[in-house]
Short mmCIF file of C-alpha atoms and ligand atoms in Angstrom, two decimals:
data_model
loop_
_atom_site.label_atom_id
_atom_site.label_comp_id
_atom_site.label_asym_id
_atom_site.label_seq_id
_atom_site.Cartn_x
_atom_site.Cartn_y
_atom_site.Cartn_z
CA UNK A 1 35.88 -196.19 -56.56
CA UNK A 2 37.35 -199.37 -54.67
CA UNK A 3 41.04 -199.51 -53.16
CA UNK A 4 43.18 -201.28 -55.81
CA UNK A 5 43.60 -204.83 -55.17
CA UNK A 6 47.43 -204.82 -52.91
CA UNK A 7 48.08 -208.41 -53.59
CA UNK A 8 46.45 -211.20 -55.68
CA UNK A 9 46.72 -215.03 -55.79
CA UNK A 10 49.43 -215.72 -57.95
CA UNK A 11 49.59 -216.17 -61.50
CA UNK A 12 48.02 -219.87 -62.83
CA UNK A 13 46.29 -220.19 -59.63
CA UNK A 14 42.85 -219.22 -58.30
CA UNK A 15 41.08 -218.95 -55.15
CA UNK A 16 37.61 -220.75 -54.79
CA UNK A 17 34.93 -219.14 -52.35
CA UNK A 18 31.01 -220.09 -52.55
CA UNK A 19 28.45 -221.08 -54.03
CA UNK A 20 31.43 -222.55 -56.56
CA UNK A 21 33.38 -224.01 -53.60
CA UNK A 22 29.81 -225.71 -52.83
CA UNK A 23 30.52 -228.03 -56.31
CA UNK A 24 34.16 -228.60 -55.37
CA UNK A 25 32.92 -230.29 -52.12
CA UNK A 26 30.34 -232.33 -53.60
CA UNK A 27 33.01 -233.78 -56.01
CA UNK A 28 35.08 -234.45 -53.53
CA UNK A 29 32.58 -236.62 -51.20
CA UNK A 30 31.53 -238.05 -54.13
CA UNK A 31 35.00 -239.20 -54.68
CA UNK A 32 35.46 -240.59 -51.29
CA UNK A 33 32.70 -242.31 -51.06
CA UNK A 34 33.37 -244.26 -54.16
CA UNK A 35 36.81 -244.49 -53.38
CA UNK A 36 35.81 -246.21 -49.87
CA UNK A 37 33.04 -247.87 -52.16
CA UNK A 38 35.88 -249.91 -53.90
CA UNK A 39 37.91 -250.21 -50.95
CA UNK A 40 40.74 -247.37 -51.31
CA UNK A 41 41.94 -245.94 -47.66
CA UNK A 42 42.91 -242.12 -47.85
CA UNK A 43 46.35 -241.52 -47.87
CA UNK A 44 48.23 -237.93 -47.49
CA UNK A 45 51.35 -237.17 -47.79
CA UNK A 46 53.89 -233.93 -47.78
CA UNK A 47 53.34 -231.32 -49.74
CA UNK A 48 56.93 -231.23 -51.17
CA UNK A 49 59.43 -234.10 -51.50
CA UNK A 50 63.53 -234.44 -52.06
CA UNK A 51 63.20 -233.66 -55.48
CA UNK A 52 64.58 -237.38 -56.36
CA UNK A 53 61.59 -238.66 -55.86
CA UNK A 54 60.25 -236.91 -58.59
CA UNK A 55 63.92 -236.91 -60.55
CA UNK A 56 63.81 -240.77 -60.29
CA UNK A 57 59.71 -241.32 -60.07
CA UNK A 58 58.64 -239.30 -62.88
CA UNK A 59 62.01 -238.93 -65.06
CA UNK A 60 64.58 -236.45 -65.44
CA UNK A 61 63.60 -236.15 -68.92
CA UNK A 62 60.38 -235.89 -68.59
CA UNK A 63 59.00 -232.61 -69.38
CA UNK A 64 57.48 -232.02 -66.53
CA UNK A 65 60.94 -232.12 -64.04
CA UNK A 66 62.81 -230.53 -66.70
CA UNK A 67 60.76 -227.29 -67.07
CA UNK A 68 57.58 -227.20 -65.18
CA UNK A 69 58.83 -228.07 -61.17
CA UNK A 70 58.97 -225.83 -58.12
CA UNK A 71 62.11 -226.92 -56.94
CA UNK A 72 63.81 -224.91 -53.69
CA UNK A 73 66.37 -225.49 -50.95
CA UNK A 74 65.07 -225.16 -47.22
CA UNK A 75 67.54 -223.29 -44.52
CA UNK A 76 68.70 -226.88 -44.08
CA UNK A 77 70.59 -226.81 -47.78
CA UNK A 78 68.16 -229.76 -48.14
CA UNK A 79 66.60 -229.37 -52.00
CA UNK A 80 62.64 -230.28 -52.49
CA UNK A 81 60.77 -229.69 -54.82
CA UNK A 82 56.66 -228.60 -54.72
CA UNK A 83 55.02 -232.16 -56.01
CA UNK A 84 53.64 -231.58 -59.47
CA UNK A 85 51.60 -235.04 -58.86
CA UNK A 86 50.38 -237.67 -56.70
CA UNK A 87 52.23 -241.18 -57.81
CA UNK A 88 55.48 -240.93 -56.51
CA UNK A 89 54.97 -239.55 -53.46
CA UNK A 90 52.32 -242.44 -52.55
CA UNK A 91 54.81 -244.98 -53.58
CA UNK A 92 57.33 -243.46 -51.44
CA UNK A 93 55.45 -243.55 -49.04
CA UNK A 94 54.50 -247.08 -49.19
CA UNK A 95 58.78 -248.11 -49.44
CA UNK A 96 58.47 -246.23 -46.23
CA UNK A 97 55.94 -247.95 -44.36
CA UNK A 98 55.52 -251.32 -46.08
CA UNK A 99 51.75 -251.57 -45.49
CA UNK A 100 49.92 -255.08 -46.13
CA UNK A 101 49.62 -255.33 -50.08
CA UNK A 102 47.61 -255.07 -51.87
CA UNK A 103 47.59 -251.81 -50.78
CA UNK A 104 44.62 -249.36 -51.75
CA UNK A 105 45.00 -245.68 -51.25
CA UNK A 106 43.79 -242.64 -52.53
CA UNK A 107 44.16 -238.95 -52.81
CA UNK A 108 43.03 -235.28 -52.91
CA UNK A 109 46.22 -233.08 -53.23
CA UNK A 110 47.19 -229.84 -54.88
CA UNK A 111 50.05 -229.84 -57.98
CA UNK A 112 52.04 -227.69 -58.88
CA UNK A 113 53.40 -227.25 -62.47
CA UNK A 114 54.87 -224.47 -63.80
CA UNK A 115 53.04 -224.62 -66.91
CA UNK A 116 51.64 -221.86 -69.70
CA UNK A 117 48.66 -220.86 -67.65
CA UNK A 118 45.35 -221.04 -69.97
CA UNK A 119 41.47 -222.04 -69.27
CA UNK A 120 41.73 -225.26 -67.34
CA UNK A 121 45.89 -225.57 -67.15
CA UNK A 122 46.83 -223.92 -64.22
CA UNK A 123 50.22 -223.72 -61.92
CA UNK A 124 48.25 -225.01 -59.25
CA UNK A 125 45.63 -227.69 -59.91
CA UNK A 126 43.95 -229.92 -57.35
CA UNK A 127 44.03 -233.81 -58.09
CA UNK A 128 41.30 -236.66 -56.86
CA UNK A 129 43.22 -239.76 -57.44
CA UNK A 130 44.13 -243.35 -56.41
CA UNK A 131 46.82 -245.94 -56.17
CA UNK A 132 46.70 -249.73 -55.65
CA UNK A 133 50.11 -251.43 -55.04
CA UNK A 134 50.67 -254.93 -55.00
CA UNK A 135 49.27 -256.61 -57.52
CA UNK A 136 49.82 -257.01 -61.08
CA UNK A 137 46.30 -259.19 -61.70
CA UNK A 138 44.54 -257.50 -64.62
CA UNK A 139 41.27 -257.32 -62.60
CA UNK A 140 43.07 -254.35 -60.36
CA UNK A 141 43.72 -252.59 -63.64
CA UNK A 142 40.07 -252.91 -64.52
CA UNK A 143 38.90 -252.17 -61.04
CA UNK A 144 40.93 -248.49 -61.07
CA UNK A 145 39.54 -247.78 -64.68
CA UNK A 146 35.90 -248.82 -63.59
CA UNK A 147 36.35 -246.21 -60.05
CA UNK A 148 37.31 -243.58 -62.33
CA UNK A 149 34.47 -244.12 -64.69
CA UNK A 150 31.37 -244.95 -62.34
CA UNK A 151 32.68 -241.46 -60.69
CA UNK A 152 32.14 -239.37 -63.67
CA UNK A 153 28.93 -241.15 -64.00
CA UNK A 154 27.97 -240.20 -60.35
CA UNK A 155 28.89 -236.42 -60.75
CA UNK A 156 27.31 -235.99 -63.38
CA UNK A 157 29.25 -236.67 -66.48
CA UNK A 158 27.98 -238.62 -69.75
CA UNK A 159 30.42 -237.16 -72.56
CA UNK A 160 33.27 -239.06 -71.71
CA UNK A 161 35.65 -241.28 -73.78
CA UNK A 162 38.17 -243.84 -72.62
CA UNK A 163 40.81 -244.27 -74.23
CA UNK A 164 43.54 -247.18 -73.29
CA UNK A 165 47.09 -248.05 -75.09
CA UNK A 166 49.76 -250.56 -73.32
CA UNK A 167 53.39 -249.32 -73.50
CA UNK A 168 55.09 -252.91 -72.91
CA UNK A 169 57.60 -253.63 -70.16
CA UNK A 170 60.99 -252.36 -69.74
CA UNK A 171 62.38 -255.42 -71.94
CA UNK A 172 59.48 -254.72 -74.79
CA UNK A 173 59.11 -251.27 -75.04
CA UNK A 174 62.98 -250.26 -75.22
CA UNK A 175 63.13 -252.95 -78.59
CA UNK A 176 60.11 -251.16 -79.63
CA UNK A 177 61.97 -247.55 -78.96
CA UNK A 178 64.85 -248.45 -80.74
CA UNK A 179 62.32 -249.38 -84.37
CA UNK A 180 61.10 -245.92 -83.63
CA UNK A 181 64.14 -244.27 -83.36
CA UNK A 182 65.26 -245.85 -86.16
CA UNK A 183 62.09 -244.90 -88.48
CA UNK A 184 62.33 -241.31 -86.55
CA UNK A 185 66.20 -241.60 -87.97
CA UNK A 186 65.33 -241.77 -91.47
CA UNK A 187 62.66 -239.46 -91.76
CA UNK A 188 63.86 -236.08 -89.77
CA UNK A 189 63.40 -233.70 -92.14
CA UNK A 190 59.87 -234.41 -91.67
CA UNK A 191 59.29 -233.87 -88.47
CA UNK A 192 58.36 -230.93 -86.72
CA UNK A 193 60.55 -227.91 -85.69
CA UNK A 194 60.77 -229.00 -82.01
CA UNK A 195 60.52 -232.63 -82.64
CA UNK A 196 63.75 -232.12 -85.44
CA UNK A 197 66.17 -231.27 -82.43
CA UNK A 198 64.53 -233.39 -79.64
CA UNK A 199 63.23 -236.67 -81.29
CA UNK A 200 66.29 -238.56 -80.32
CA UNK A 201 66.12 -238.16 -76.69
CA UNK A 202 62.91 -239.49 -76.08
CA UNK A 203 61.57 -240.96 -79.23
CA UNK A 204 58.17 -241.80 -77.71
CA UNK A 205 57.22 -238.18 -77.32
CA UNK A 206 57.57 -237.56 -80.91
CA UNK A 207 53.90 -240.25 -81.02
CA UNK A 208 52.32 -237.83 -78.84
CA UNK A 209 53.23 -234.50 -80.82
CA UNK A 210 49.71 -233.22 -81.90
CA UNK A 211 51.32 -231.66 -85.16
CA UNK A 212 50.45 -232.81 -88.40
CA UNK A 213 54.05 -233.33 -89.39
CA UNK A 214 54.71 -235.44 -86.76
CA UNK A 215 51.30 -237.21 -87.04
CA UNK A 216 52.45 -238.16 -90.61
CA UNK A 217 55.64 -239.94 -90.28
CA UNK A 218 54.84 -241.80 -86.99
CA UNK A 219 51.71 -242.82 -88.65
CA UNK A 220 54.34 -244.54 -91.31
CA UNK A 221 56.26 -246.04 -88.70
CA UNK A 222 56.04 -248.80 -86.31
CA UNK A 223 53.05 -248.53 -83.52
CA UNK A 224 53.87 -249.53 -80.00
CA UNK A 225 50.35 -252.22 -79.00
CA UNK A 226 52.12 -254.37 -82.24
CA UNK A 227 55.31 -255.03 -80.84
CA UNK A 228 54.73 -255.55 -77.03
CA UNK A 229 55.60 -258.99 -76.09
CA UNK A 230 52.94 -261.92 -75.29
CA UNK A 231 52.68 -261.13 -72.06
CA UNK A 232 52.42 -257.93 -72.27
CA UNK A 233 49.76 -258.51 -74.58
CA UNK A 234 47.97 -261.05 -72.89
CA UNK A 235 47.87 -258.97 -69.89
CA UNK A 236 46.14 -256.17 -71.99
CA UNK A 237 43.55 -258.28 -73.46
CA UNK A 238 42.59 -259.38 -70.28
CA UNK A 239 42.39 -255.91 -69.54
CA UNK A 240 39.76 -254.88 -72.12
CA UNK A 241 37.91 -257.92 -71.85
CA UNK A 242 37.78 -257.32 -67.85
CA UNK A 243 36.47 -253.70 -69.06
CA UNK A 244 34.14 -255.01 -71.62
CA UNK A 245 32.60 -257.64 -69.13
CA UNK A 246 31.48 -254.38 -66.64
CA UNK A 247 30.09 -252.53 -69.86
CA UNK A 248 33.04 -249.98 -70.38
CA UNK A 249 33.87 -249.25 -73.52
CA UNK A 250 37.30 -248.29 -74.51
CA UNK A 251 38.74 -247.11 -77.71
CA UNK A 252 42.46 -248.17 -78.16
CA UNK A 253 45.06 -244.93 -78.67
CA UNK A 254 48.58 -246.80 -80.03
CA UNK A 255 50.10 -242.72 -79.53
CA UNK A 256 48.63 -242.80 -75.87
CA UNK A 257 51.92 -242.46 -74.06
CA UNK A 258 51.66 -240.13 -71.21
CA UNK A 259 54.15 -237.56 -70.07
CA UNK A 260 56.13 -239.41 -67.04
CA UNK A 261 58.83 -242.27 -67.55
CA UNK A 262 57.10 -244.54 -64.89
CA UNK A 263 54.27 -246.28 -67.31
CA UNK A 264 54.54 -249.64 -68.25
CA UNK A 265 51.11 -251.90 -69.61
CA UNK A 266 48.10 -250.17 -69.62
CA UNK A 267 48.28 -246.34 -70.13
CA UNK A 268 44.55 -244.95 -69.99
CA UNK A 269 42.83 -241.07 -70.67
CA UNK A 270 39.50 -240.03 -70.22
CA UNK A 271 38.49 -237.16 -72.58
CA UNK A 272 35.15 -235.30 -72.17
CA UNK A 273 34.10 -234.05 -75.25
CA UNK A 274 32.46 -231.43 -74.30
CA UNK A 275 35.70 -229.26 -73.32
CA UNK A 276 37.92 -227.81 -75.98
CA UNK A 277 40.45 -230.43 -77.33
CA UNK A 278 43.57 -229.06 -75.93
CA UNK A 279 42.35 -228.93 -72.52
CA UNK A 280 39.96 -232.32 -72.44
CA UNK A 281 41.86 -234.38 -70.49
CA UNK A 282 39.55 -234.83 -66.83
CA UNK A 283 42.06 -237.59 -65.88
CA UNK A 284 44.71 -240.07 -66.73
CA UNK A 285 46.60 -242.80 -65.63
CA UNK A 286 48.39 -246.48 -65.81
CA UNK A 287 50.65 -249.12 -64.61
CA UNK A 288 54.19 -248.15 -63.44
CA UNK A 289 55.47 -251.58 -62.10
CA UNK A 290 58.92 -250.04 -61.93
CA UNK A 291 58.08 -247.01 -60.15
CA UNK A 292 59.19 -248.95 -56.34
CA UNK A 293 62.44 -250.60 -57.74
CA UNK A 294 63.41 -246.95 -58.95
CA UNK A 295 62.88 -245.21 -55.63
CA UNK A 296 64.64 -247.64 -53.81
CA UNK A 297 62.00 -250.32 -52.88
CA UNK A 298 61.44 -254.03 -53.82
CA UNK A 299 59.88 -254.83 -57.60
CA UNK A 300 56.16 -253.79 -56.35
CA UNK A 301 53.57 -253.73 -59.80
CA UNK A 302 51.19 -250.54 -59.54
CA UNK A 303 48.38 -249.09 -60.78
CA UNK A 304 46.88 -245.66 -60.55
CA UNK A 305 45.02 -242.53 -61.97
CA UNK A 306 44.53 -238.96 -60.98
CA UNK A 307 42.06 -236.48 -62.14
CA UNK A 308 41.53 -233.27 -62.46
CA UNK A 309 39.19 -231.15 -60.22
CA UNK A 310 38.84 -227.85 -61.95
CA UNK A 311 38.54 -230.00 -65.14
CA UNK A 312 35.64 -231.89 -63.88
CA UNK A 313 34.22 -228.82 -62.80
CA UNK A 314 34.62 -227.31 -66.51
CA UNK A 315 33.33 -230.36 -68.12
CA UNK A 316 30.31 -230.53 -65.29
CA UNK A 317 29.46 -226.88 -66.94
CA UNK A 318 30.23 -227.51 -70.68
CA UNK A 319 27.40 -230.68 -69.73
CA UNK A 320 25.33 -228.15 -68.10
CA UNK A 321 24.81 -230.54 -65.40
CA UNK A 322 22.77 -228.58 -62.81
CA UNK A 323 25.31 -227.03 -60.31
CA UNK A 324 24.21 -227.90 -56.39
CA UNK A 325 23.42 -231.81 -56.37
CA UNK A 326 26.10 -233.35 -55.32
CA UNK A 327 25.68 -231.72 -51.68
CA UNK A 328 23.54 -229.94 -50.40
CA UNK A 329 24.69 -226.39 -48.60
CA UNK A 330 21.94 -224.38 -48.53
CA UNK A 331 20.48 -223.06 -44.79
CA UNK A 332 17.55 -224.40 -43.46
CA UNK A 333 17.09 -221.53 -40.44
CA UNK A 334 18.08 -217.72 -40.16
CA UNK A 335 17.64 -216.68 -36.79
CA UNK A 336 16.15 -213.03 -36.22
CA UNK A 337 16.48 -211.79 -32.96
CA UNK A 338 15.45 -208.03 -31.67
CA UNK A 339 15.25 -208.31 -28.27
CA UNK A 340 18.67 -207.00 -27.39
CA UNK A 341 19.81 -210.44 -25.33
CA UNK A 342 21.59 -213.77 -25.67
CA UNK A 343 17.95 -214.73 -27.26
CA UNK A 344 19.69 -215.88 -31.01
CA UNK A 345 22.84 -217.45 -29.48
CA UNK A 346 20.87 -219.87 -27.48
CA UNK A 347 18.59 -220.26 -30.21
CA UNK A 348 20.99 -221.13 -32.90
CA UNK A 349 22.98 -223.50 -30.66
CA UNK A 350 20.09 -225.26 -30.48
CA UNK A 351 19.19 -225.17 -33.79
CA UNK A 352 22.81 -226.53 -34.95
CA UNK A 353 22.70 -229.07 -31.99
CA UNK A 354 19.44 -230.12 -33.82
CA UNK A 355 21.33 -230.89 -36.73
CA UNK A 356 19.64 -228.31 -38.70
CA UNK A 357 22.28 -225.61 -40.72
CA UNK A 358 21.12 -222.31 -38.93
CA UNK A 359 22.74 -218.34 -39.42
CA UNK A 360 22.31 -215.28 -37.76
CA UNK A 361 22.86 -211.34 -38.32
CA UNK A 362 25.19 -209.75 -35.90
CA UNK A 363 25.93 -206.14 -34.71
CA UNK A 364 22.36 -205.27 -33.42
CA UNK A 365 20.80 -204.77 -36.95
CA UNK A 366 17.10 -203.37 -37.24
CA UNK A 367 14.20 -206.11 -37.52
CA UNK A 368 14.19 -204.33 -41.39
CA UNK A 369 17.96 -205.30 -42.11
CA UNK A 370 18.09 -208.61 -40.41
CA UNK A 371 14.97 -209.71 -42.79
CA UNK A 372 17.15 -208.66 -45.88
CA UNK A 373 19.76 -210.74 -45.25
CA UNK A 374 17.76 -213.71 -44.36
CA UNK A 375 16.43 -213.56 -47.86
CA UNK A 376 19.64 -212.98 -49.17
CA UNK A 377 20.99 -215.93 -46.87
CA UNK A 378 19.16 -218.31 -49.39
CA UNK A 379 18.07 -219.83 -45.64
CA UNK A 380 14.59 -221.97 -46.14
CA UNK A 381 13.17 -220.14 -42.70
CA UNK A 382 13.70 -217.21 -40.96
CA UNK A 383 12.82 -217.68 -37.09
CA UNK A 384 12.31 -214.60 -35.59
CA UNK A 385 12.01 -213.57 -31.60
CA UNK A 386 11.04 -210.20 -30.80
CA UNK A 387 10.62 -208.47 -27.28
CA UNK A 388 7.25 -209.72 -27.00
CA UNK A 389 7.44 -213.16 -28.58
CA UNK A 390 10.50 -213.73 -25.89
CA UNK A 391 8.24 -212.49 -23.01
CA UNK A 392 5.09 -214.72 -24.60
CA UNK A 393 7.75 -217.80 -24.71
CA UNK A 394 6.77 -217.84 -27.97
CA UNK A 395 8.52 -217.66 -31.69
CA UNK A 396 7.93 -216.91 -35.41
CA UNK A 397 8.54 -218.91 -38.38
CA UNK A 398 8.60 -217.95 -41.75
CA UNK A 399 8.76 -219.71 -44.78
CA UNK A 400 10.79 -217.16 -47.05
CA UNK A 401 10.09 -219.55 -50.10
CA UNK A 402 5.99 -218.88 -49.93
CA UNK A 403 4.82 -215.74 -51.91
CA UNK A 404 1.40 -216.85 -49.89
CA UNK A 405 1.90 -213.89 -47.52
CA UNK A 406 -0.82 -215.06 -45.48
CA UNK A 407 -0.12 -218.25 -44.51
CA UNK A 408 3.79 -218.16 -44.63
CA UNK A 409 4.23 -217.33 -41.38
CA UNK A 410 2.75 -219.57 -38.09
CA UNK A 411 3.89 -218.62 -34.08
CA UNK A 412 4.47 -221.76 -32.42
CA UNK A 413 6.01 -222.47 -29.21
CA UNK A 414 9.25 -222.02 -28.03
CA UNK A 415 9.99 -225.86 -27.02
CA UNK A 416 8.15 -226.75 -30.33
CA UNK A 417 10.17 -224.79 -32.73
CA UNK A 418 12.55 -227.95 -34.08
CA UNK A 419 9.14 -229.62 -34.82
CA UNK A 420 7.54 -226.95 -36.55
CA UNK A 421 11.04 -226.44 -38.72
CA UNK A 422 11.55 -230.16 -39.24
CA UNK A 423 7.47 -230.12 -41.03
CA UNK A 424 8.33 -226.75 -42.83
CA UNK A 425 11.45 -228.56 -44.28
CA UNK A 426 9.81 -231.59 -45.49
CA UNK A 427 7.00 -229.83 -47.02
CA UNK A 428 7.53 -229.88 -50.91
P1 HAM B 1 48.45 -236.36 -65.38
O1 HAM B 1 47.82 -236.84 -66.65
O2 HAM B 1 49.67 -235.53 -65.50
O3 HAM B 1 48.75 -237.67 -64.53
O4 HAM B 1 47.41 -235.56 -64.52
C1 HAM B 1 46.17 -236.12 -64.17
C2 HAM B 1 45.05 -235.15 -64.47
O5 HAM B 1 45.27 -233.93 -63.76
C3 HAM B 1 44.93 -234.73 -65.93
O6 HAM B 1 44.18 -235.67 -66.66
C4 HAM B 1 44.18 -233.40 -65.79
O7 HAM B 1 42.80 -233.64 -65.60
C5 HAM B 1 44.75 -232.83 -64.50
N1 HAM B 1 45.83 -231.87 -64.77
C6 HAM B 1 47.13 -232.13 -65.04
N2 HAM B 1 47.83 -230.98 -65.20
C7 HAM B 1 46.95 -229.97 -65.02
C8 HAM B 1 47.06 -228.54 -65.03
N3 HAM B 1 48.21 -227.92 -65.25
N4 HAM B 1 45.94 -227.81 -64.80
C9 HAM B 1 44.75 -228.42 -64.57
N5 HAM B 1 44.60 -229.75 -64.52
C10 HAM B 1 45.67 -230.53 -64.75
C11 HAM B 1 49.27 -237.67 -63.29
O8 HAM B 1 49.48 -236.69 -62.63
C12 HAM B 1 49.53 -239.07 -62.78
N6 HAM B 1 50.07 -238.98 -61.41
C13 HAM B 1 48.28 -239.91 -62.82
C14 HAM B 1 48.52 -241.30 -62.34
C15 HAM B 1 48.16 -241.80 -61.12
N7 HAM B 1 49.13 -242.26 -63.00
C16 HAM B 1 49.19 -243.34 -62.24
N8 HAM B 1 48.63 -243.06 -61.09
#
């Protein structure tokens, strides 16, 4: 029987080795280069932040810094808090160092949320995102949504719904809350349980309550996309005809509201339909054109999205989109060496000098054992150097994909063994 297991990764989170770590890669090259693509510069930032940036980014009310942060003082007294997600830290960042707008920057960060851990909601989840800062032009708002959706297309992805609401400004949207909270008012015995002792506070969560009570009476009430102002409204039909002109179809969502204070215009959600409902989200995002003035910088309009990794991953499966595409990290050599010298450290220096991805076995294994694990390596060739192949100048390839025994293996020259891998590779 095994040792028991001392520690483990903690709960919510999860460790990812290979071949799965393999995928995560692939999605995130794929991301960067369509991120670069559209012309987004990386940008990383702290893990943790003074915890008003996320108090004043995200909202104290928001559900997310009420119960779901990892907030701690440091031996300085100073308190931070673990960021559960990537906007407000990139705006701070950009108050910090004023770079030339419109600024373009994206993202590949943990978060960390102290949430109900269940298939694809974790404590820790890893984020692909970008922000553009700058600008409040329509076309930027199509440009983000377009990114988002042309990368789902590139990894892979063909179930997946957009689905676009605009909350109003500041001005709009608080008239709007008040008709709510009025309607909310006069029908609270209808609501549900939670929503009975908390619809005041924040009346717009009450539209995204997925219960049916709730479902009923705001569907009776007054719906947010019919009361923004002109402008607002202007600016979002610009925004799905921008869409519409690329050939991306949106569906409009009047309860799309999002979880953090910071939205204002377009709020958008992709859904893959191939996930379970609860956890379908792959990414989300929107316009917070207040987010700089609240952290202390000048009125700066913004726009921005993040997504999910181990969702994509999960809806990548649920697609059955065949794992291993996106990059490829298989080996091409596995270097067998029994002659008892430096023979298979020169020989896979050169190999990886070569540009070719090469392995060896270590500890003096028999010619039997080393074989074994250059099958189980995955490794396209095995090169092998015995005694007498060394003294001959001389070395063995073996294509470990042929069943033709035969013909699977050729001796070739030591000086010519790059060539002879390079024409083994690009045979079919
Ligand atoms: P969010 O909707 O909270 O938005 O998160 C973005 C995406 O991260 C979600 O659509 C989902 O795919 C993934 N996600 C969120 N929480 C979890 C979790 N507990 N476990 C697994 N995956 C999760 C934001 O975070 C905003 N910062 C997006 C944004 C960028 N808005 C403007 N710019």
């Amino acid at each position: 029987m095994s040792e028991p297991v001392t520690f483990r990764a903690p709960i919510g989170t999860h460790d990812v080795l290979g071949p799965a770590s393999a995928e995560w890669e692939g999605v995130i090259a794929t991301f960067a280069q369509y991120a670069y693509r559209f012309g987004f510069e990386l940008c990383v930032t702290p893990m943790f932040e003074d915890v008003g940036v996320f108090n004043r980014g995200i909202g104290e009310h928001s559900e997310v810094a009420k119960k779901e942060m990892y907030v701690f003082s440091d031996r300085g007294d100073r308190v931070y808090a673990l960021r559960p997600e990537g906007t407000a830290p990139v705006v701070r960042a950009f108050i910090q160092h004023s770079p030339n707008v419109p600024w373009k920057a994206w993202y590949v960060t943990p978060a960390f949320r102290y949430e109900r851990p269940q298939a694809g909601r974790y404590r820790q989840h890893h984020q692909l995102g970008v922000e553009a800062l700058g600008t409040d032009d329509p076309a930027i708002d199509v440009e983000v949504i377009a990114l988002a959706s042309r990368f789902f297309g590139a990894i892979g992805l063909t179930k997946v719904r957009l689905l676009i609401n605009s909350m109003g400004h500041d001005v709009c949207r608080s008239a709007y809350v008040e008709l709510l909270r009025a309607h909310l008012g006069a029908n609270v015995d209808g609501l549900c349980d939670e929503h009975r002792e908390t619809w005041n506070e924040n009346p717009l969560r009450v539209l995204d309550c997925k219960r049916d009570p709730c479902i009923e009476v705001t569907n009776r009430g007054p719906m947010l996309p019919e009361h923004v102002c002109d402008d607002c409204r202007a600016h979002f039909d610009a925004v799905r005809a921008g869409l519409t002109s690329i050939g991306i179809e949106s569906t409009l969502n009047a309860r799309l509201v999002r979880g953090f204070d910071y939205y204002t215009r377009t709020t958008f959600e992709f859904v893959a339909d191939a996930l379970p409902g609860a956890q379908n989200a792959i990414g989300g995002g929107g316009r917070y054109d207040k987010l700089a003035e609240q952290l202390g910088g000048k009125p700066t309009g913004g726009i921005g999205f993040g997504c999910g990794i181990e969702r994509l991953l999960l809806a990548r499966e649920a697609e059955d989109v065949e794992p291993g595409t996106l990059v490829k990290r298989t080996l091409d050599a596995f270097v067998i060496d029994t002659t008892g010298e430096d023979v298979a450290t020169v020989l896979v220096d050169e190999l990886r000098a070569a540009g070719f991805a090469t392995d060896r076995a270590y500890d003096a294994r028999s010619m039997k054992s080393q074989m074994k694990l250059a099958d189980k390596s995955g490794a396209r060739a095995a090169v092998l150097v015995g005694p007498q192949e060394h003294a001959d100048g001389q070395i063995t390839i073996r294509d470990l994909r042929s069943d033709d025994f035969e013909h699977a293996q050729q001796r070739v020259a030591r000086g010519d063994v790059a060539k002879a891998l390079t024409q083994l590779l690009t045979k079919s």
